[in-house]
Coordinates of C-alpha atoms and ligand atoms in Angstrom, one line a residue:
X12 CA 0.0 0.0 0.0
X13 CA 1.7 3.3 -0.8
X14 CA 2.1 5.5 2.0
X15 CA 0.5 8.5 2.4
X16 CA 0.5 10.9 5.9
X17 CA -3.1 10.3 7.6
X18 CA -5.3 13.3 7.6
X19 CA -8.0 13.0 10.3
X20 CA -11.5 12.5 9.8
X21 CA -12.1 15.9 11.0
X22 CA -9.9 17.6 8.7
X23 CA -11.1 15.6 5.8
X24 CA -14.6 16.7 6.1
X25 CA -13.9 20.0 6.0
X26 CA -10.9 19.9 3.1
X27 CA -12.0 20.5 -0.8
X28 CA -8.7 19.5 -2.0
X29 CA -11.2 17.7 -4.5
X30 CA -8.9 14.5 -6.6
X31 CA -6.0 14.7 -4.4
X32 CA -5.1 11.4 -3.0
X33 CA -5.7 11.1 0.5
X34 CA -5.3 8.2 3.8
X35 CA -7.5 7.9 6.5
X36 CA -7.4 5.3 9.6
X37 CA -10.6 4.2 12.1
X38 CA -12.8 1.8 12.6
X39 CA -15.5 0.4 10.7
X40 CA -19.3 2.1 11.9
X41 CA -21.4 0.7 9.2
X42 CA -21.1 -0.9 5.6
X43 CA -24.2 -0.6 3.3
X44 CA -24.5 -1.0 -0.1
X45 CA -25.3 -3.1 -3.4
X46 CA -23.7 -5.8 -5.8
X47 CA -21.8 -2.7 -7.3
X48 CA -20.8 -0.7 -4.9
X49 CA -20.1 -0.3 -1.5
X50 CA -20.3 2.8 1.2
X51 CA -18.0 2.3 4.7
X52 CA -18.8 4.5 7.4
X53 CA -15.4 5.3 9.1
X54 CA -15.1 6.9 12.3
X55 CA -11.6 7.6 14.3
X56 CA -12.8 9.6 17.2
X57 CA -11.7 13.1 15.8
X58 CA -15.4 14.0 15.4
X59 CA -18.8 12.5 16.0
X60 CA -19.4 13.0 12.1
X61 CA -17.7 9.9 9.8
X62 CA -16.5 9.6 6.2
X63 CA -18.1 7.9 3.7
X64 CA -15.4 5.6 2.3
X65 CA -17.1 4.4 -1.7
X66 CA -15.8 1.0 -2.8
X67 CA -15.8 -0.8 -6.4
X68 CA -17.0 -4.3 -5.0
X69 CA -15.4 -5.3 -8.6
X70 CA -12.6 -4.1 -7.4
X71 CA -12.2 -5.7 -4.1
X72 CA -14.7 -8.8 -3.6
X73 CA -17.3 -10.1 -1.6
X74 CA -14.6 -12.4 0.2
X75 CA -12.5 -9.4 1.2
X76 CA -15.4 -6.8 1.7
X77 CA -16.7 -9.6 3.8
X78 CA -14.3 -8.7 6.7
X79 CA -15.0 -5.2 6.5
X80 CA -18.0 -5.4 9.4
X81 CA -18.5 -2.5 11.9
X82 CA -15.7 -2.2 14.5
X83 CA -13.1 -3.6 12.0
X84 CA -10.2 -1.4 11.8
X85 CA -8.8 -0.2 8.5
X86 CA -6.5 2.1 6.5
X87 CA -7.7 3.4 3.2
X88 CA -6.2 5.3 0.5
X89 CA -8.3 7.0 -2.0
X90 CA -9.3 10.1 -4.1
X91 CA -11.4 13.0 -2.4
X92 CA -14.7 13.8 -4.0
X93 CA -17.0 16.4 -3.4
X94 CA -20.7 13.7 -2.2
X95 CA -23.5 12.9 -4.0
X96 CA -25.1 11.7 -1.0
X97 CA -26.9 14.0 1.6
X98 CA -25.8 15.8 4.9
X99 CA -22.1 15.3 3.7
X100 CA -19.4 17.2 1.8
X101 CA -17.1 14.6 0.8
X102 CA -16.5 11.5 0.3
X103 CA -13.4 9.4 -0.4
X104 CA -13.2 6.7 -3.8
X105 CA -11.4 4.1 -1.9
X106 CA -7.9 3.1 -4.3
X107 CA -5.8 0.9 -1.7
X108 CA -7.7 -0.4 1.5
X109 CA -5.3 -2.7 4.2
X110 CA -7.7 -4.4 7.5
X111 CA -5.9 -3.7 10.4
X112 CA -8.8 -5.6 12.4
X113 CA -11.6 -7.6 12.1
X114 CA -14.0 -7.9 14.6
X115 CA -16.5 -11.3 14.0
X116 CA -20.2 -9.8 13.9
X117 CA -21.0 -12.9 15.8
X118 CA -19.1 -11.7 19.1
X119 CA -18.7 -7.8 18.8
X120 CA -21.0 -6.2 21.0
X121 CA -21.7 -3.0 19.3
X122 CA -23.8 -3.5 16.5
X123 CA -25.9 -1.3 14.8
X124 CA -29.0 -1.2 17.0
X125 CA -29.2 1.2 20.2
X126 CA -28.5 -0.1 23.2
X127 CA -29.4 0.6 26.5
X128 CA -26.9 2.8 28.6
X129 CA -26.9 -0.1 31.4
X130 CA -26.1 -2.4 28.8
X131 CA -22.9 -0.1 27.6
X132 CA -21.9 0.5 31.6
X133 CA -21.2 -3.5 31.4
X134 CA -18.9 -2.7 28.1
X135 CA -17.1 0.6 29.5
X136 CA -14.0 -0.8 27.6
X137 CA -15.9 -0.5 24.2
X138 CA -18.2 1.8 25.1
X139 CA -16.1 5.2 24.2
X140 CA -16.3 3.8 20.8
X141 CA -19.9 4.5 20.3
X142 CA -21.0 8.0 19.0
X143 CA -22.5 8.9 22.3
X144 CA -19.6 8.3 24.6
X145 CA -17.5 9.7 21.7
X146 CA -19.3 12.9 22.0
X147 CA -19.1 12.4 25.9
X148 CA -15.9 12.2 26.4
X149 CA -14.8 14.5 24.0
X150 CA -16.7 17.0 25.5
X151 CA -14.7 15.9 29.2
X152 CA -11.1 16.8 27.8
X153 CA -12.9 20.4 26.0
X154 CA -14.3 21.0 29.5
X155 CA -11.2 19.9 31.3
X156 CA -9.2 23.0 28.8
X157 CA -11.9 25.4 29.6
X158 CA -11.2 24.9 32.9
X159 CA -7.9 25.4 33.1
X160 CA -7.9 28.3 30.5
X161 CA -10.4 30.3 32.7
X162 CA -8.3 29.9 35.8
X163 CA -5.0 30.9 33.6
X164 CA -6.3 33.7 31.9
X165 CA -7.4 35.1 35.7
X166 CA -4.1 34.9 36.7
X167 CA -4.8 31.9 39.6
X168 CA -2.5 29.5 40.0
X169 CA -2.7 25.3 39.3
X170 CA -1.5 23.9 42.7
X171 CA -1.7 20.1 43.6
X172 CA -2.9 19.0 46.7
X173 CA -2.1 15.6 47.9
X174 CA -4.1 12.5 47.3
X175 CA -2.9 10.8 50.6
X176 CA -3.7 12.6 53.5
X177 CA -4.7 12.2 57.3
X178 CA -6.6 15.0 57.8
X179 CA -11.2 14.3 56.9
X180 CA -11.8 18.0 55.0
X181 CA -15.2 17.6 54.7
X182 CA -15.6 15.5 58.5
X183 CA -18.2 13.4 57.3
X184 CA -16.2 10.2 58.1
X185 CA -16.3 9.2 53.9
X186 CA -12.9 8.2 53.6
X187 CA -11.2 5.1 52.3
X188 CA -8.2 4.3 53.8
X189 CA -4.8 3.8 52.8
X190 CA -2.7 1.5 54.3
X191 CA 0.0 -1.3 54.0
X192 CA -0.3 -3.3 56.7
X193 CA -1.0 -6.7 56.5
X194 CA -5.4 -6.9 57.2
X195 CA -5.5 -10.5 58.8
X196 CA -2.4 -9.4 61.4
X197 CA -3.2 -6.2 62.8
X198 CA -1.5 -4.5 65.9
X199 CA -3.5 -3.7 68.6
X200 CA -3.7 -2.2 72.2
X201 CA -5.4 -3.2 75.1
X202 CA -8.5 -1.4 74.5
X203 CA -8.3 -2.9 71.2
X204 CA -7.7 0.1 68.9
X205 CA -5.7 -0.3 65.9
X206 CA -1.6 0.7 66.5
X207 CA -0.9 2.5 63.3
X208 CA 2.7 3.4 64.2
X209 CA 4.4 0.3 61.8
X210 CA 1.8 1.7 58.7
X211 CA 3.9 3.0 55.7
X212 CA 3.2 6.6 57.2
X213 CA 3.2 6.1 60.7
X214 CA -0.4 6.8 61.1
X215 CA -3.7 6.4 59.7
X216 CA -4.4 7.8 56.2
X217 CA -6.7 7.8 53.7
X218 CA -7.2 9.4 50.3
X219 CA -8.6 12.7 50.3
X220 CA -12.3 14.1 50.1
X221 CA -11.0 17.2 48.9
X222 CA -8.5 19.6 48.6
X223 CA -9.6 22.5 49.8
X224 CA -7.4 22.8 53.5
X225 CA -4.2 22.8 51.5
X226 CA -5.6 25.1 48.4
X227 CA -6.1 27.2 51.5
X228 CA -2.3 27.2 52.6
X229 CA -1.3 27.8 49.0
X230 CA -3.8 30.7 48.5
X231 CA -2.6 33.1 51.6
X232 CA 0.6 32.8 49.7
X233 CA -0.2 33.1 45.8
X234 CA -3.1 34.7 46.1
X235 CA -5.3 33.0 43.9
X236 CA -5.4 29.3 43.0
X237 CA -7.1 26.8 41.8
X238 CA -7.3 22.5 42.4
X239 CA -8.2 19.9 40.0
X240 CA -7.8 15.9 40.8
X241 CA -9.5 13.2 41.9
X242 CA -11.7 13.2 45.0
X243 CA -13.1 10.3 47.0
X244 CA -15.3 9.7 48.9
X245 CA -17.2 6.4 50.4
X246 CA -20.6 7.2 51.0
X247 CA -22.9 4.4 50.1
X248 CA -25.3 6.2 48.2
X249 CA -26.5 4.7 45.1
X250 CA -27.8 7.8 42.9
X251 CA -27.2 8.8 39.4
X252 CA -25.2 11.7 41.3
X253 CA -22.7 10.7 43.4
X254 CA -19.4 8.6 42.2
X255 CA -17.1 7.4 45.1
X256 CA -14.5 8.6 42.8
X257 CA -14.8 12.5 41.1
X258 CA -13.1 15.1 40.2
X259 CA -13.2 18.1 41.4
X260 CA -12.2 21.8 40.5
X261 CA -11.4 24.1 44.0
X262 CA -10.3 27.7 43.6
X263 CA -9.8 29.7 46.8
X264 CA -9.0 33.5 46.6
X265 CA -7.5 35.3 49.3
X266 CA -9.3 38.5 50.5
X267 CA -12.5 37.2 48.8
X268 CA -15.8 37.2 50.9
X269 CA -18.9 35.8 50.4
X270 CA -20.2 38.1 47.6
X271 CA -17.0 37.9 45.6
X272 CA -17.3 34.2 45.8
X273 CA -20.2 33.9 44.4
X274 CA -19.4 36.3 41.4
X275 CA -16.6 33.8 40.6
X276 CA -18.7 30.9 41.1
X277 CA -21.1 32.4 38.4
X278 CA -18.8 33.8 35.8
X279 CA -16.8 30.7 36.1
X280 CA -19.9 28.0 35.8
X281 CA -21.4 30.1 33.2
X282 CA -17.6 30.2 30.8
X283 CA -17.8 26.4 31.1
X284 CA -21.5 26.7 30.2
X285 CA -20.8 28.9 26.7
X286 CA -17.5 27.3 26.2
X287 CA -19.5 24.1 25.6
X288 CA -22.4 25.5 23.1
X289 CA -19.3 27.4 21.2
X290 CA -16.3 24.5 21.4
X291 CA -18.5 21.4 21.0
X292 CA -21.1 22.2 19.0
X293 CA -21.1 19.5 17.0
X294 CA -21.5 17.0 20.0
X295 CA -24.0 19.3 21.9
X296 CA -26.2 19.1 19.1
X297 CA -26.3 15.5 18.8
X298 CA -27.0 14.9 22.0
X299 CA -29.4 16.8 21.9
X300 CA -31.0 15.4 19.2
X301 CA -30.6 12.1 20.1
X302 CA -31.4 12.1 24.4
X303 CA -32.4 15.2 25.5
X304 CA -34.5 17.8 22.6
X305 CA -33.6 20.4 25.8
X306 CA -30.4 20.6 26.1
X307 CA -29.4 23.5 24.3
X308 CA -32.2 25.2 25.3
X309 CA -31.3 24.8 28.9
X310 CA -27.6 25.5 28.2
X311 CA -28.7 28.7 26.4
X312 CA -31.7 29.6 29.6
X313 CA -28.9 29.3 32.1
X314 CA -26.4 32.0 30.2
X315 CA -29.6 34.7 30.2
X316 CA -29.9 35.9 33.4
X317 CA -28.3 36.3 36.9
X318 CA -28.2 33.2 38.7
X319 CA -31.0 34.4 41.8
X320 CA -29.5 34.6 45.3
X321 CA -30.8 33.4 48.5
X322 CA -30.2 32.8 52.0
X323 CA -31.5 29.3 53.3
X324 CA -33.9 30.5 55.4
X325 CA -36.0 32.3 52.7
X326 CA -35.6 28.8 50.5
X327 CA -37.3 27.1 53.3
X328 CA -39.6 29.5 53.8
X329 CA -40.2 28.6 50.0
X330 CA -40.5 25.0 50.3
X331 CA -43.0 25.3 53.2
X332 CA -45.5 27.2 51.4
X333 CA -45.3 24.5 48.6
X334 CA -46.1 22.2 50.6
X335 CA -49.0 23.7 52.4
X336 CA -50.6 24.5 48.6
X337 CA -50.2 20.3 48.6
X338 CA -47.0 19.9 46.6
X339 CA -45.6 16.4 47.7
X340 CA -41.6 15.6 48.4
X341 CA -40.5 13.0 49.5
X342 CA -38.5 13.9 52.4
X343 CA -39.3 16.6 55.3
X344 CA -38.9 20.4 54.7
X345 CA -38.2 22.4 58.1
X346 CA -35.5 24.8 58.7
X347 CA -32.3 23.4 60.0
X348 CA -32.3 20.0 57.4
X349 CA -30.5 19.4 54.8
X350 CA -32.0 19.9 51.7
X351 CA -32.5 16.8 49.3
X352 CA -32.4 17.1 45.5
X353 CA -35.6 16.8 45.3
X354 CA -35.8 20.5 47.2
X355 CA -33.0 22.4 45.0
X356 CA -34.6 21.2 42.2
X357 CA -38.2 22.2 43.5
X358 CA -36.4 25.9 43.8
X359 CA -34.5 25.9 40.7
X360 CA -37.0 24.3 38.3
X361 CA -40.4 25.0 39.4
X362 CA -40.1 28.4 41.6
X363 CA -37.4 30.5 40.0
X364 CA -36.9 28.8 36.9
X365 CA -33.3 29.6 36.7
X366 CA -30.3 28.3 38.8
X367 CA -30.2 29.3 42.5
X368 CA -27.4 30.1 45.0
X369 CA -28.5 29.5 48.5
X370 CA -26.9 30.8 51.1
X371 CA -26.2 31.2 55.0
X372 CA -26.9 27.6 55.7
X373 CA -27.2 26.4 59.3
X374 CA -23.7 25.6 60.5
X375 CA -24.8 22.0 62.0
X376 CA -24.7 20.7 58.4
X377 CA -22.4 22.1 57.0
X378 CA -18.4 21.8 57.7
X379 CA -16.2 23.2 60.4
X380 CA -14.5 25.4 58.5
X381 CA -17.2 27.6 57.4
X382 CA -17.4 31.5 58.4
X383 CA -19.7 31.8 61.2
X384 CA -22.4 34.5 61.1
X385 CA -23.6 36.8 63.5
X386 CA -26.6 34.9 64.6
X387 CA -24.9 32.5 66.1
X388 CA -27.1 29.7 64.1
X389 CA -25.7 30.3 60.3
X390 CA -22.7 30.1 58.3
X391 CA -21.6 31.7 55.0
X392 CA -22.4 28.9 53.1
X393 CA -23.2 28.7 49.3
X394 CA -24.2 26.3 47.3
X395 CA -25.2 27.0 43.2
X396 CA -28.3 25.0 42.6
X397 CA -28.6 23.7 38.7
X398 CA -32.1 22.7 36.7
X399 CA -32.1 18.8 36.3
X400 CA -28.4 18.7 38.5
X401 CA -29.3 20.4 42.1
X402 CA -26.1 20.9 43.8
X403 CA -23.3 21.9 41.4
X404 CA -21.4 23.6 43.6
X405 CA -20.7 24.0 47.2
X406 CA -18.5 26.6 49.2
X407 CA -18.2 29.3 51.6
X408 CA -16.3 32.0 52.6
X409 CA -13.6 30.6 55.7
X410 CA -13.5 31.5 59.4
X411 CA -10.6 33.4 59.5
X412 CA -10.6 33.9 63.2
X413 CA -8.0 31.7 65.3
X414 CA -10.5 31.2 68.5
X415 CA -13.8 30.6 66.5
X416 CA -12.2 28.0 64.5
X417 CA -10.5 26.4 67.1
X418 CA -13.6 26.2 69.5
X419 CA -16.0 24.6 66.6
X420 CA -13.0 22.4 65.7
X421 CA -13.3 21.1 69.8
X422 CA -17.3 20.9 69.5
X423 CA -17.1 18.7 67.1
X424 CA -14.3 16.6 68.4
X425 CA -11.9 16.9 65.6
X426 CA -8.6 15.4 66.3
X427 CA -6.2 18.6 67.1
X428 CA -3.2 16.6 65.9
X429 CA -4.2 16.9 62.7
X430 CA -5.1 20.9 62.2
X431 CA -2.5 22.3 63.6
X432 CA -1.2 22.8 60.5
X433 CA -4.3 24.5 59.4
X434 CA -5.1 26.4 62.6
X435 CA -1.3 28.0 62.0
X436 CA -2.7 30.3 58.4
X437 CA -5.4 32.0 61.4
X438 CA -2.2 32.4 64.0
X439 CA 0.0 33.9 61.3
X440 CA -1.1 36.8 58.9
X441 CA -4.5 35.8 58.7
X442 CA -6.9 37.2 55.7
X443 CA -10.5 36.9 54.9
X444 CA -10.6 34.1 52.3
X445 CA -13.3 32.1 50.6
X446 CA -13.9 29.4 47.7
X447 CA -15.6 26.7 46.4
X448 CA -15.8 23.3 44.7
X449 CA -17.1 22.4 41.6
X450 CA -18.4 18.4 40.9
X451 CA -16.7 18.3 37.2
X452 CA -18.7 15.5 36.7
X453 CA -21.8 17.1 37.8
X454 CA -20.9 20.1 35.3
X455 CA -20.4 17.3 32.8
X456 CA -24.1 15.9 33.3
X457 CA -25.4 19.3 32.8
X458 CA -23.5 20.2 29.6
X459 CA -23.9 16.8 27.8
X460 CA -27.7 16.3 29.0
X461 CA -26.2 12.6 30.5
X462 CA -29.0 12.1 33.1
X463 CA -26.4 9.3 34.8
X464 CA -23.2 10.4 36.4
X465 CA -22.1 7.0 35.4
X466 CA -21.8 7.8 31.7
X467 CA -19.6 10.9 32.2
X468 CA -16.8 9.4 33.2
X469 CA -15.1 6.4 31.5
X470 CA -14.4 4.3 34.6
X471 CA -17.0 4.9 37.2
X472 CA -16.5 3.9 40.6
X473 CA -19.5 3.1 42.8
X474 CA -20.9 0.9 45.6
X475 CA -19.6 -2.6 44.6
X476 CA -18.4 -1.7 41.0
X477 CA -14.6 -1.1 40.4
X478 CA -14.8 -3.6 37.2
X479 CA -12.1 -1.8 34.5
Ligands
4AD525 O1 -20.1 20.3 48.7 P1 -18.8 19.5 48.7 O2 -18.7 18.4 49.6 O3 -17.7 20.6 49.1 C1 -16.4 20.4 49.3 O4 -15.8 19.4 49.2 C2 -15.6 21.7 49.7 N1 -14.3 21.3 50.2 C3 -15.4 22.5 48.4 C4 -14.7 23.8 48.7 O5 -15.3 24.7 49.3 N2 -13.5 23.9 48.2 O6 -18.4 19.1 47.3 C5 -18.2 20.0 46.2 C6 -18.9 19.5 45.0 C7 -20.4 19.3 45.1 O7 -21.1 20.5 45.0 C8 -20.7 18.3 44.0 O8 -20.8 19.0 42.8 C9 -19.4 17.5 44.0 O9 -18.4 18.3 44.6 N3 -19.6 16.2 44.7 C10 -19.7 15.0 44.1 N4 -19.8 14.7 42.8 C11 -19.9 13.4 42.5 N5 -20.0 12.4 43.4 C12 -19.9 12.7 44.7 N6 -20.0 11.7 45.7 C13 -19.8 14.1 45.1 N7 -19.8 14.7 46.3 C14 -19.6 16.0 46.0
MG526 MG1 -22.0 20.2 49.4

């Protein structure tokens, strides 16, 4: 086969360097045709669109064409022509084809026909090969670089926070633990309690929940700067929300307070929003199309106005008066719970109709290090509600003061030997600072219209599944 440099499928499709002699490589989406001729749809992830490859069966024969089923892998030489057939430019008259890989119709999972996402879950090692996860993941990396560039271009820094840690950011007791020591031999003392001295750290460790208490180190030093890794956390809920492994994006701004952090929060959630409708449009729209006839729609609603704002206490107020006109949840509104999905999304769908960022929560559910309020009750909490998501984002601005933050960190018993660290930033040269964390994978429902967290992420993690 002569060699010629591979152009990619989405260069191809937009070329009109009609009769030059071109190569293309991917695999094999669907082969139609008659005695004649042939027409291979090939696909090699550049773009959700394919290239209609025309063969001369003459040329070729059935016996060779024969191996040429969907999934098969193939190089092709041939002559770019503008198409005769509809919804595409070109086409290519195949000259030289070579099979890299067959794949037997009789065992290759992904034939033609849809199937069901809990069907492709089971196949997450072929699944990325299908248009939707193609557009999916896609999407992820264009996501991922809007990220970064929005953070850049603001002048915050990237900083990495570790993955093995001993201190519980979020103190929920969600951590999965770390250790080298041998499970069916452990030390003990009298009382029975597990001697972590001969662990591979010397103590007990887990991987982290977040990475917020060290993004706040690095932040009343550089200023402004921003996380992104991987997050864990062990709580056994089973919901097409929550992954036991996420990622998650955490800036935190010196000198910022509450109001300040939620401007960023907005302008930030609504770049990622735009950057999707302008950077993967092509993807947007099919998904659209094919799962959710919404989805830009909702993209678009949430770019038109001011996300509303809040407090807690006027949500709940909210909530009860829905439920006195007879609107049914499932779980109990009253002031001082913690609100269920169900709620945000009662507040964000039905009452405001646009996304809402509730704030001054009451401190008993929300984390130690919070900024208390003047009431004694609340803290300077915000979370940014999203239509169809609920939480996207939760954050606050910090207690900055040394005693408040050391007497909370006693009433709830959290173990000194592990903040002092963190207590140290309030002892020397103390600022106001606030910031958040964003879910990417919760952004990632939203922008792709995915109603599963599951299929916005290629390996997902959950309650009894680590399969891949
Ligand atoms: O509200 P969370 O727990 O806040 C924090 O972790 C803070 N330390 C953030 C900060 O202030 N720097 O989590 C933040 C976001 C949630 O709003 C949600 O989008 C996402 O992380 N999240 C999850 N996403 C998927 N699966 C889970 N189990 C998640 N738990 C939280
Ligand atoms: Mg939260």
């Amino acid at each position: 086969m002569e060699v010629i440099k591979r152009t990619k499928v989405v260069d191809i499709l937009k070329s009109e360097a009609f009769g030059s002699t071109v190569n293309v490589k991917g695999w094999v989406r669907t082969r139609r045709g008659s005695k004649q001729v042939s027409f291979i749809a090939l696909n090699d992830g550049s773009t959700i669109h394919n290239v209609q490859i025309v063969v001369d069966v003459d040329k070729w024969g059935d016996d060779f064409l024969k191996s040429i089923t969907t999934g098969a892998s193939l190089s092709v030489n041939g002559i770019l022509s503008p198409s005769q057939g509809k919804g595409q430019s070109v086409e290519i008259q195949a000259t030289e084809i070579e099979i890299y890989g067959t794949a037997d119709p009789a065992v290759y999972p992904l034939q033609k026909k849809g199937h069901s996402m809990e069907f492709l879950r089971e196949i997450a090692h072929l699944r990325p090969r299908t248009n939707t996860f193609g557009a999916v993941f896609r999407m992820r990396h264009n996501m991922a670089y809007a990220i970064h560039k929005f953070f850049h271009d603001r002048g915050f820094f990237y900083f990495h926070t570790p993955i093995i840690t001993a201190s519980d950011c979020e103190g929920a007791g969600q951590m999965f633990q770390v250790t080298t020591m041998n499970l069916y031999d452990l030390k003990k003392d009298e009382k029975g309690s597990i001697i972590y001295d001969d662990d591979f750290f010397g103590k007990q460790t887990s991987l982290t929940v977040s990475g917020q208490l060290e993004g706040e180190l690095a932040a009343t030093a550089l200023g402004q700067i921003y996380t992104f890794g991987p997050t864990f956390r062990a709580e056994n809920s089973n919901t097409p929300r929550h992954l036991a492994e996420f990622w998650m994006i955490e800036p935190e701004v010196a000198f910022n307070n509450i109001t300040d952090n939620m401007d960023l929060a907005e302008e930030f959630i609504k770049y990622c929003v735009r950057w999707a409708l302008e950077n993967c449009a092509d993807d947007v729209k099919f998904l659209n199309d094919m799962f959710d006839k919404e989805l830009i729609a909702r993209l678009e609603g949430v770019l038109k106005e001011p996300f509303v704002r809040l407090p807690y206490t006027e949500g709940i107020k909210i909530l009860e008066e829905a439920v006195a006109k007879g609107h049914k949840f499932e779980f109990p509104v009253y002031w001082g719970v913690d609100l269920a999905s169900e709620h945000e999304r009662y507040l964000v769908e039905e009452h405001f109709k646009r996304p809402v960022i509730l704030t001054d929560y009451p401190k008993e559910i929300k984390a130690f290090y919070m900024k208390q309020n003047e009431d004694g009750k609340t803290v300077r909490a915000m979370d940014v509600l999203f239509p169809k998501i609920g939480e996207i984002i939760g954050g606050s601005e910090r207690e900055a003061d040394y005693d408040k933050l050391l007497t909370r960190i006693k009433e709830l018993n959290i173990p000194m030997k592990d903040m002092w660290w963190y207590l140290d930033i309030r002892r020397f040269g103390s600022v106001p600072h606030s910031g958040f964390g964003l879910g990417f994978e919760r952004l990632l429902l939203f922008v792709t219209g995915m109603t599963n967290i599951r299929d916005v992420i290629p390996f997902p993690r959950t309650p009894n599944n680590a399969e891949f």
